[in-house]
Amino acid sequence: MNMTHPFRDLDGDKLREECGIFGVIGSKDAAAMTALGLHALQHRGQEAVGITSFDGQEFYSRRGIGHVAQVFSSEGLLGELPGAMASGHVRYSTTGGSGLRNVQPLFADLASGGFSIAHNGNISNATTLKRELVRKGAIFQSTSDTEVIIHLVATSRYPTLLDRFVDALRLVEGAYSLICMTSEGMIACRDPLGIRPLVMGRIGDAIVFASESVALDVVGAELIREVEPGELVQVDHKGIISSHRPFGTVNPRPCIFEHVYFSRPDSLIDGLSVYEVRKHIGVELAKESPANADLVIPVPDSGVPAAIGYAQESGIPFELGIIRSHYVGRTFIQPSDGARHADVKRKHNANRAIVEGKRIVLIDDSIVRGTTSMKIVQMMRDAGAAEVHMRIASPPTEHSCFYGVDTPERSKLLAARMDVAAMAEFIQADSLAFVSIDGLYRAVGEKERNKSCPQHCDACFTGDYPTRLTDFADRIGSDQPSLPIEKVA
Ligand code: SF4
């Protein structure tokens, strides 16, 4: 986790969701459907992709470095993945680095048969568990945190695979949405707090699981519901679905940043349109932090819905004052070291005809290191903007995420180093404001943040991490005021 990505310079000033997962059981086109579903989840991971399928006898797997369309570029490749059950994974590097051996789904032959696993999230005690497993003789094939789960399942003494799986999950901390395959069928589950998303859908007789509802839309499946926090949904090859809730009851804490940035705007999370929530954040921002300006301009694409909300609430006209190139490749060759400043311009360029002489409100979803914001403000000034007021559709990102999101170390986060006035000076804006944490909660339909029992994970804004973080204890404060106390179900 927290690696520097070779291709991230274009978007280097964003937090990054690190994985997307998809699975289907009961379809004759399982692998092709999985490739299509993963394509819709490509924004959640652009470094590597893998698909594993099962034809009733054997498991088949193909994994590669690159985008879904690159790795699964011909029907022939999908022909190597027969069977009515398949699952897949798109990723950036999470724990363990970027080698092919870490590309998921991971697969192992256990005493009970084949077991494949695709994971979105991060196991925050994986290093500690791995040390203990290695001491007992386990040999790891990858450096991925996810492999710890396979070893825990393999060494559990419970009689059924489901019990062994639950036994393994009781030992892990952190965030996990998982899609697993065995010869008996598919198991999809979310950690007890439901930090990372997972939805369930249906197409014909097939059952589909995906990180986001947009992947169901794209394959033509109908959304049934979310996999609930702490729930394991098991589907066998006859299509029989069973739901299990083996963990104690705790109040869920789904990641609030999914609404702000990670999820696609055409997804639904917990019944809410991501697009509508983002617009609503813009409304809250306009109420909390108005600006005397002529135009509202989004930083595309992620700032667009919040800018529409800001413009509607403030009455200030919305304009596309920055145009985004959609043809920025990952492997663009830098003309020279000195051309690094061109990164932002290659992707975003000022629309001078709109901006010149105007006082503008720039809307972006977040500020991480601040470097991109600084360049975009400068770009607006170079295009003749009279004033540049920056408004951010999330609270200041002051803390690192340990739940499967690629975040710089805390010392690199601008908001961890400076107050808002100093940040405004750093990015050279005439004014800077962030939506408040309660404003963000209002946008997701709450009255306010419940301080003693927050309705979401918001730790990157508040530092209030909702789980134990054994492997990262030295990197967080000792104060975790809302750490859930597990109640026996
Ligand atoms: S720390 Fe932030 S990004 Fe990470 S899960 Fe929590 S809200 Fe999401």
Coordinates of C-alpha atoms and ligand atoms in Angstrom, one line a residue:
M1 CA 0.0 0.0 0.0
N2 CA 1.0 3.7 -0.4
M3 CA 3.3 2.9 -3.3
T4 CA 4.2 5.5 -5.9
H5 CA 2.6 4.5 -9.2
P6 CA 4.6 4.9 -12.3
F7 CA 1.6 6.1 -14.3
R8 CA 0.0 8.2 -11.7
D9 CA 1.5 11.6 -12.5
L10 CA -1.5 12.7 -14.4
D11 CA -3.8 12.1 -11.5
G12 CA -1.2 12.2 -8.8
D13 CA -3.1 14.6 -6.6
K14 CA -6.0 12.3 -5.9
L15 CA -6.7 9.5 -3.5
R16 CA -7.2 6.3 -5.4
E17 CA -9.5 3.5 -4.9
E18 CA -7.3 0.5 -5.4
C19 CA -9.6 -2.3 -6.6
G20 CA -12.8 -3.3 -8.2
I21 CA -14.3 -6.8 -8.1
F22 CA -17.0 -8.6 -10.1
G23 CA -18.4 -12.1 -10.1
V24 CA -21.2 -14.0 -11.8
I25 CA -22.6 -17.5 -11.3
G26 CA -25.1 -19.2 -13.6
S27 CA -24.3 -17.7 -16.9
K28 CA -22.9 -19.4 -20.0
D29 CA -21.1 -16.2 -20.8
A30 CA -19.6 -15.9 -17.3
A31 CA -16.0 -14.8 -18.3
A32 CA -17.2 -12.4 -21.0
M33 CA -19.7 -10.9 -18.6
T34 CA -17.0 -10.5 -16.0
A35 CA -14.7 -8.8 -18.5
L36 CA -17.5 -6.4 -19.3
G37 CA -18.3 -5.8 -15.7
L38 CA -14.6 -5.1 -14.9
H39 CA -14.5 -2.7 -17.8
A40 CA -17.2 -0.6 -16.1
L41 CA -15.1 -0.7 -12.9
Q42 CA -11.9 0.3 -14.7
H43 CA -11.8 3.6 -12.8
R44 CA -11.2 1.6 -9.6
G45 CA -8.0 0.1 -10.8
Q46 CA -6.0 0.5 -14.0
E47 CA -2.8 -1.3 -13.4
A48 CA -3.7 -5.0 -13.7
V49 CA -6.7 -7.3 -14.2
G50 CA -7.5 -10.9 -13.7
I51 CA -10.4 -13.3 -14.3
T52 CA -10.8 -16.8 -12.9
S53 CA -13.6 -19.2 -14.1
F54 CA -14.9 -22.6 -13.2
D55 CA -16.5 -25.1 -15.6
G56 CA -17.8 -27.6 -13.0
Q57 CA -14.5 -29.6 -13.1
E58 CA -11.5 -27.2 -13.4
F59 CA -10.6 -23.6 -12.5
Y60 CA -9.0 -21.5 -15.3
S61 CA -7.3 -18.2 -14.8
R62 CA -5.8 -15.4 -16.8
R63 CA -4.2 -12.4 -15.3
G64 CA -2.2 -9.5 -16.9
I65 CA -0.8 -6.1 -16.4
G66 CA -2.8 -3.4 -18.2
H67 CA -6.4 -2.3 -18.8
V68 CA -9.2 -4.8 -19.2
A69 CA -9.5 -4.1 -22.9
Q70 CA -5.8 -4.7 -23.3
V71 CA -5.5 -7.9 -21.3
F72 CA -8.8 -9.4 -22.6
S73 CA -8.6 -8.0 -26.2
S74 CA -9.9 -11.0 -28.1
E75 CA -12.7 -13.6 -27.8
G76 CA -9.9 -16.2 -28.0
L77 CA -8.6 -15.2 -24.6
L78 CA -12.1 -15.4 -23.1
G79 CA -12.4 -18.8 -24.7
E80 CA -9.6 -19.9 -22.3
L81 CA -12.0 -19.2 -19.4
P82 CA -14.9 -21.6 -19.8
G83 CA -17.7 -22.3 -17.4
A84 CA -20.8 -20.7 -15.9
M85 CA -19.0 -19.1 -12.9
A86 CA -16.3 -16.5 -13.1
S87 CA -14.9 -13.7 -11.0
G88 CA -12.5 -10.9 -11.7
H89 CA -10.5 -8.0 -10.3
V90 CA -9.0 -4.7 -11.4
R91 CA -6.4 -3.2 -9.3
Y92 CA -3.8 -0.6 -8.5
S93 CA -1.1 -1.9 -6.2
T94 CA -2.4 -2.4 -2.7
T95 CA -0.3 -4.1 -0.1
G96 CA 2.4 -6.0 -1.8
G97 CA 3.4 -4.2 -4.9
S98 CA 2.7 -4.5 -8.5
G99 CA 4.1 -7.8 -9.7
L100 CA 2.0 -10.3 -11.7
R101 CA 2.0 -12.7 -8.8
N102 CA 0.0 -10.2 -6.8
V103 CA -2.7 -9.8 -9.5
Q104 CA -6.0 -11.2 -8.4
P105 CA -8.1 -13.3 -8.2
L106 CA -5.6 -15.3 -6.2
F107 CA -6.1 -19.1 -6.4
A108 CA -5.0 -22.0 -4.3
D109 CA -5.8 -25.8 -4.2
L110 CA -6.9 -26.4 -0.6
A111 CA -7.6 -29.8 0.9
S112 CA -11.3 -29.1 0.2
G113 CA -10.6 -28.2 -3.5
G114 CA -9.9 -25.1 -5.5
F115 CA -10.4 -21.7 -3.8
S116 CA -10.2 -18.3 -5.6
I117 CA -10.5 -14.9 -4.0
A118 CA -10.9 -11.4 -5.3
H119 CA -10.5 -8.6 -2.6
N120 CA -11.3 -4.9 -2.5
G121 CA -10.0 -3.3 0.7
N122 CA -7.0 -3.8 2.9
I123 CA -6.3 -6.2 5.7
S124 CA -4.8 -4.0 8.4
N125 CA -3.2 -6.8 10.4
A126 CA -1.9 -8.8 7.4
T127 CA 1.8 -8.3 8.3
T128 CA 1.2 -9.5 11.8
L129 CA -0.8 -12.5 10.7
K130 CA 1.6 -13.4 8.0
R131 CA 4.6 -13.4 10.4
E132 CA 2.7 -15.9 12.6
L133 CA 1.7 -18.1 9.6
V134 CA 5.3 -18.1 8.2
R135 CA 6.5 -19.1 11.6
K136 CA 4.2 -22.1 11.5
G137 CA 5.6 -23.1 8.1
A138 CA 3.3 -21.4 5.6
I139 CA 4.9 -20.5 2.2
F140 CA 3.5 -17.4 0.6
Q141 CA 3.3 -17.2 -3.2
S142 CA 2.6 -13.4 -3.3
T143 CA 3.2 -10.4 -1.2
S144 CA -0.5 -9.5 -1.2
D145 CA -2.4 -9.0 2.0
T146 CA -5.2 -11.0 0.5
E147 CA -3.2 -14.3 0.5
V148 CA -3.3 -14.2 4.3
I149 CA -7.0 -15.1 4.0
I150 CA -6.2 -18.1 1.9
H151 CA -3.7 -19.4 4.4
L152 CA -6.1 -18.9 7.3
V153 CA -8.9 -20.8 5.4
A154 CA -6.4 -23.6 4.6
T155 CA -5.3 -24.0 8.2
S156 CA -8.7 -23.6 9.9
R157 CA -9.9 -26.8 11.6
Y158 CA -13.6 -26.3 11.1
P159 CA -15.4 -29.0 9.0
T160 CA -17.1 -27.0 6.3
L161 CA -15.5 -24.6 3.9
L162 CA -18.0 -21.9 4.9
D163 CA -17.1 -22.4 8.6
R164 CA -13.4 -22.3 7.8
F165 CA -13.9 -19.1 5.8
V166 CA -15.8 -17.4 8.7
D167 CA -13.1 -18.6 11.1
A168 CA -10.4 -17.0 8.9
L169 CA -12.4 -13.7 8.6
R170 CA -12.7 -13.5 12.4
L171 CA -8.9 -13.1 12.6
V172 CA -8.6 -10.3 10.1
E173 CA -9.0 -6.6 10.7
G174 CA -9.6 -3.8 8.3
A175 CA -11.7 -3.5 5.1
Y176 CA -12.7 -6.3 2.8
S177 CA -15.3 -6.9 0.2
L178 CA -14.6 -10.4 -1.2
I179 CA -15.8 -12.6 -4.0
C180 CA -14.7 -16.2 -3.6
M181 CA -15.2 -19.2 -5.7
T182 CA -15.1 -22.9 -4.7
S183 CA -16.2 -26.0 -6.6
E184 CA -19.5 -25.6 -4.6
G185 CA -20.3 -22.1 -5.8
M186 CA -19.6 -18.4 -5.0
I187 CA -19.4 -16.6 -1.7
A188 CA -19.6 -12.8 -1.6
C189 CA -19.1 -10.9 1.6
R190 CA -18.3 -7.5 3.3
D191 CA -16.5 -6.8 6.4
P192 CA -18.6 -6.1 9.5
L193 CA -18.5 -2.4 9.0
G194 CA -19.1 -2.6 5.3
I195 CA -16.2 -0.1 4.6
R196 CA -15.9 -1.1 1.0
P197 CA -19.0 -1.4 -1.2
L198 CA -20.4 -4.6 -2.8
V199 CA -23.8 -5.0 -4.6
M200 CA -25.7 -8.0 -5.8
G201 CA -27.8 -8.3 -9.0
R202 CA -29.5 -10.7 -11.3
I203 CA -29.6 -11.3 -15.0
G204 CA -31.8 -14.1 -16.1
D205 CA -30.9 -17.1 -13.8
A206 CA -27.5 -15.7 -13.1
I207 CA -26.5 -13.9 -9.9
V208 CA -24.0 -11.1 -10.2
F209 CA -21.8 -9.3 -7.6
A210 CA -19.9 -6.1 -8.2
S211 CA -18.2 -3.3 -6.4
E212 CA -20.6 -0.8 -7.9
S213 CA -24.1 -0.9 -9.4
V214 CA -22.8 0.7 -12.7
A215 CA -21.2 -2.7 -13.5
L216 CA -24.6 -4.4 -13.1
D217 CA -26.1 -1.8 -15.5
V218 CA -23.5 -2.3 -18.1
V219 CA -23.9 -6.1 -18.2
G220 CA -27.7 -5.7 -18.3
A221 CA -28.3 -7.0 -14.7
E222 CA -30.9 -5.7 -12.4
L223 CA -29.7 -4.4 -8.9
I224 CA -31.2 -6.6 -6.2
R225 CA -29.6 -5.0 -3.1
E226 CA -26.3 -4.3 -1.4
V227 CA -24.5 -7.2 0.3
E228 CA -25.0 -6.0 3.8
P229 CA -22.1 -5.1 6.1
G230 CA -21.0 -8.3 7.9
E231 CA -23.1 -10.5 5.5
L232 CA -21.8 -13.6 3.6
V233 CA -24.0 -14.4 0.6
Q234 CA -23.5 -18.0 -0.7
V235 CA -24.8 -19.0 -4.1
D236 CA -24.6 -22.6 -5.3
H237 CA -24.6 -23.9 -8.9
K238 CA -28.4 -24.4 -8.8
G239 CA -28.8 -20.8 -8.0
I240 CA -29.8 -21.3 -4.4
I241 CA -28.9 -18.3 -2.3
S242 CA -28.2 -18.3 1.4
S243 CA -27.3 -15.4 3.6
H244 CA -25.2 -15.7 6.7
R245 CA -24.4 -13.2 9.4
P246 CA -21.7 -14.8 11.5
F247 CA -20.3 -11.6 13.1
G248 CA -21.5 -9.6 16.0
T249 CA -23.7 -6.6 15.2
V250 CA -22.0 -3.3 14.8
N251 CA -23.2 -0.1 13.3
P252 CA -22.0 0.0 9.7
R253 CA -19.3 2.5 8.6
P254 CA -19.2 2.5 4.8
C255 CA -16.6 4.8 3.2
I256 CA -18.0 8.3 2.7
F257 CA -15.3 9.0 0.1
E258 CA -17.0 6.6 -2.3
H259 CA -19.7 9.3 -2.6
V260 CA -17.2 12.1 -3.0
Y261 CA -14.9 10.7 -5.6
F262 CA -14.3 6.9 -5.9
S263 CA -17.5 5.7 -7.3
R264 CA -18.8 6.5 -10.8
P265 CA -21.5 9.2 -10.7
D266 CA -24.0 6.8 -12.4
S267 CA -23.7 4.3 -9.5
L268 CA -26.1 4.0 -6.6
I269 CA -24.7 3.6 -3.1
D270 CA -27.1 2.5 -0.4
G271 CA -30.0 3.6 -2.6
L272 CA -28.5 7.1 -3.2
S273 CA -27.4 8.4 -6.6
V274 CA -23.7 9.2 -6.4
Y275 CA -24.4 12.1 -8.9
E276 CA -27.2 13.6 -6.8
V277 CA -25.1 13.4 -3.6
R278 CA -22.2 15.2 -5.4
K279 CA -24.6 17.9 -6.6
H280 CA -25.9 18.2 -3.0
I281 CA -22.4 18.6 -1.7
G282 CA -22.1 21.6 -4.1
V283 CA -25.3 23.0 -2.7
E284 CA -24.0 22.7 0.9
L285 CA -20.7 24.2 -0.2
A286 CA -22.5 27.2 -1.8
K287 CA -24.5 27.7 1.5
E288 CA -21.5 27.4 3.7
S289 CA -18.9 29.2 1.6
P290 CA -20.4 31.7 -0.9
A291 CA -18.1 33.7 -3.3
N292 CA -18.5 36.9 -5.2
A293 CA -17.9 35.6 -8.6
D294 CA -19.0 35.6 -12.3
L295 CA -18.7 32.0 -13.1
V296 CA -18.7 28.5 -11.5
I297 CA -16.1 26.3 -13.2
P298 CA -15.6 22.6 -12.4
V299 CA -12.3 20.8 -12.4
P300 CA -13.3 18.0 -14.8
D301 CA -14.5 15.4 -14.5
S302 CA -14.9 14.7 -10.8
G303 CA -15.8 18.3 -9.9
V304 CA -18.6 18.6 -12.3
P305 CA -21.7 17.5 -10.3
A306 CA -20.6 19.5 -7.2
A307 CA -20.1 22.6 -9.5
I308 CA -23.6 22.1 -10.9
G309 CA -25.0 22.0 -7.4
Y310 CA -22.9 25.1 -6.4
A311 CA -24.1 27.0 -9.4
Q312 CA -27.8 26.1 -8.9
E313 CA -27.7 27.1 -5.2
S314 CA -25.7 30.4 -5.7
G315 CA -27.3 31.5 -9.0
I316 CA -23.8 32.0 -10.5
P317 CA -23.7 30.7 -14.1
F318 CA -22.0 27.3 -14.7
E319 CA -19.4 27.2 -17.5
L320 CA -16.8 24.7 -18.7
G321 CA -13.8 26.9 -18.2
I322 CA -11.4 23.9 -18.2
I323 CA -11.5 21.4 -21.1
R324 CA -10.3 17.9 -20.4
S325 CA -8.5 15.8 -23.0
H326 CA -9.8 12.3 -23.2
Y327 CA -6.8 11.0 -25.1
V328 CA -4.2 11.1 -22.4
G329 CA -2.4 7.8 -22.6
R330 CA -0.7 6.1 -19.7
T331 CA 2.5 5.6 -21.5
F332 CA 3.0 9.1 -22.8
I333 CA 6.7 9.9 -23.2
Q334 CA 7.9 13.0 -21.5
P335 CA 9.7 15.2 -23.9
S336 CA 12.3 16.0 -21.2
D337 CA 12.5 16.1 -17.5
G338 CA 11.8 19.8 -17.6
A339 CA 8.4 19.2 -19.2
R340 CA 6.8 17.6 -16.1
H341 CA 4.7 20.8 -15.6
A342 CA 3.0 20.0 -18.9
D343 CA 1.3 17.0 -17.3
V344 CA -1.7 19.1 -16.0
K345 CA -2.0 21.0 -19.3
R346 CA -2.0 17.8 -21.4
K347 CA -5.0 16.6 -19.4
H348 CA -6.7 19.9 -18.5
N349 CA -6.6 23.1 -20.6
A350 CA -8.1 26.5 -19.9
N351 CA -10.9 27.7 -22.0
R352 CA -9.6 31.2 -22.3
A353 CA -12.6 32.6 -24.2
I354 CA -14.8 31.8 -21.1
V355 CA -12.3 32.6 -18.3
E356 CA -10.6 35.9 -19.4
G357 CA -11.5 38.8 -17.2
K358 CA -13.9 36.8 -15.0
R359 CA -14.0 36.2 -11.3
I360 CA -14.3 32.4 -11.1
V361 CA -15.2 29.8 -8.4
L362 CA -13.3 26.6 -9.2
I363 CA -14.9 23.4 -7.8
D364 CA -12.8 20.3 -7.2
D365 CA -13.6 17.1 -5.2
S366 CA -10.5 17.2 -2.9
I367 CA -7.0 18.4 -2.3
V368 CA -4.4 15.8 -1.5
R369 CA -0.9 17.1 -2.0
G370 CA -2.1 20.4 -3.4
T371 CA 0.3 20.3 -6.4
T372 CA -2.4 19.9 -9.1
S373 CA -4.6 22.5 -7.5
M374 CA -1.7 25.0 -7.6
K375 CA -1.2 24.3 -11.3
I376 CA -4.8 24.6 -12.1
V377 CA -5.2 27.9 -10.3
Q378 CA -2.1 29.2 -12.2
M379 CA -3.6 27.9 -15.5
M380 CA -6.7 30.0 -14.7
R381 CA -4.7 33.1 -14.0
D382 CA -2.6 32.6 -17.2
A383 CA -5.9 32.5 -19.1
G384 CA -6.8 35.9 -17.7
A385 CA -9.1 35.1 -14.8
A386 CA -9.5 38.2 -12.6
E387 CA -10.0 36.2 -9.4
V388 CA -9.8 32.5 -8.5
H389 CA -11.8 31.2 -5.6
M390 CA -11.4 27.5 -4.9
R391 CA -14.1 25.5 -3.3
I392 CA -13.6 21.8 -2.4
A393 CA -16.4 19.2 -2.2
S394 CA -14.9 17.4 0.8
P395 CA -13.4 18.4 4.1
P396 CA -9.6 18.7 4.3
T397 CA -7.9 15.3 3.8
E398 CA -5.7 15.3 6.9
H399 CA -5.2 11.6 7.4
S400 CA -4.1 8.5 5.5
C401 CA -6.5 5.7 4.6
F402 CA -5.6 2.2 5.6
Y403 CA -8.7 0.6 4.0
G404 CA -7.6 -0.1 0.4
V405 CA -7.2 3.5 -0.8
D406 CA -3.9 4.7 -2.0
T407 CA -3.0 7.7 0.1
P408 CA 0.3 9.5 0.5
E409 CA 2.0 9.4 3.9
R410 CA 0.4 11.9 6.2
S411 CA 3.3 14.2 6.0
K412 CA 2.6 14.7 2.3
L413 CA -1.0 15.6 2.8
L414 CA -1.3 19.4 2.4
A415 CA -4.1 19.6 5.0
A416 CA -2.0 17.8 7.6
R417 CA 0.7 20.4 7.2
M418 CA -1.2 23.6 6.9
D419 CA -4.4 25.4 8.0
V420 CA -6.9 26.6 5.3
A421 CA -5.4 30.1 5.0
A422 CA -1.9 28.7 4.5
M423 CA -3.3 26.2 1.9
A424 CA -5.0 29.1 0.0
E425 CA -1.6 30.8 -0.1
F426 CA 0.2 27.6 -1.2
I427 CA -2.2 27.0 -4.2
Q428 CA -2.2 30.8 -4.8
A429 CA -6.0 31.1 -4.7
D430 CA -7.8 34.3 -3.7
S431 CA -9.9 32.3 -1.3
L432 CA -10.2 28.6 -0.4
A433 CA -13.0 26.8 1.5
F434 CA -13.9 23.1 2.1
V435 CA -17.3 21.7 2.8
S436 CA -17.7 20.9 6.5
I437 CA -17.9 17.4 7.7
D438 CA -21.6 18.0 8.7
G439 CA -22.3 19.5 5.3
L440 CA -20.9 16.3 3.7
Y441 CA -23.1 14.2 6.0
R442 CA -26.2 16.3 5.1
A443 CA -25.4 15.6 1.4
V444 CA -25.6 11.8 2.1
G445 CA -29.0 12.3 3.8
E446 CA -28.0 12.6 7.4
K447 CA -28.8 15.5 9.8
E448 CA -25.2 15.7 10.9
R449 CA -22.3 13.5 11.8
N450 CA -23.0 11.4 14.9
K451 CA -19.8 12.0 16.8
S452 CA -20.1 9.1 19.2
C453 CA -21.3 6.7 16.5
P454 CA -20.5 8.0 13.0
Q455 CA -22.6 6.7 10.2
H456 CA -19.7 6.4 7.9
C457 CA -16.0 5.9 7.8
D458 CA -14.6 9.4 7.5
A459 CA -11.2 8.8 9.0
C460 CA -9.2 10.6 6.2
F461 CA -11.0 13.8 7.3
T462 CA -11.4 13.2 11.1
G463 CA -8.6 10.7 12.0
D464 CA -11.3 8.6 13.7
Y465 CA -10.5 5.2 12.3
P466 CA -13.3 2.7 12.8
T467 CA -11.2 -0.5 13.2
R468 CA -8.1 -1.6 15.0
L469 CA -5.0 -1.0 12.8
T470 CA -2.4 -3.4 14.2
D471 CA 0.1 -3.1 11.4
F472 CA -0.1 0.7 11.4
A473 CA -0.3 1.5 15.1
D474 CA 2.7 3.7 14.9
R475 CA 1.1 5.8 12.1
I476 CA -2.1 6.8 13.7
G477 CA -3.0 8.7 16.8
S478 CA -4.0 6.7 19.9
D479 CA -7.4 8.4 19.8
Q480 CA -10.1 6.3 18.1
P481 CA -13.2 7.7 19.9
S482 CA -15.8 5.7 17.9
L483 CA -14.0 2.4 17.6
P484 CA -17.1 0.1 17.6
I485 CA -17.6 -2.2 20.5
E486 CA -18.8 -5.5 19.2
K487 CA -22.1 -6.8 20.5
V488 CA -22.9 -10.5 20.4
A489 CA -25.6 -11.1 17.9
Ligands
SF4_1 S1 -10.3 6.6 5.5 FE1 -11.4 7.9 4.0 S2 -11.0 6.9 2.0 FE2 -10.4 5.4 3.6 S3 -12.3 4.1 3.9 FE3 -12.4 5.8 5.4 S4 -13.5 7.5 4.4 FE4 -12.9 6.0 2.8

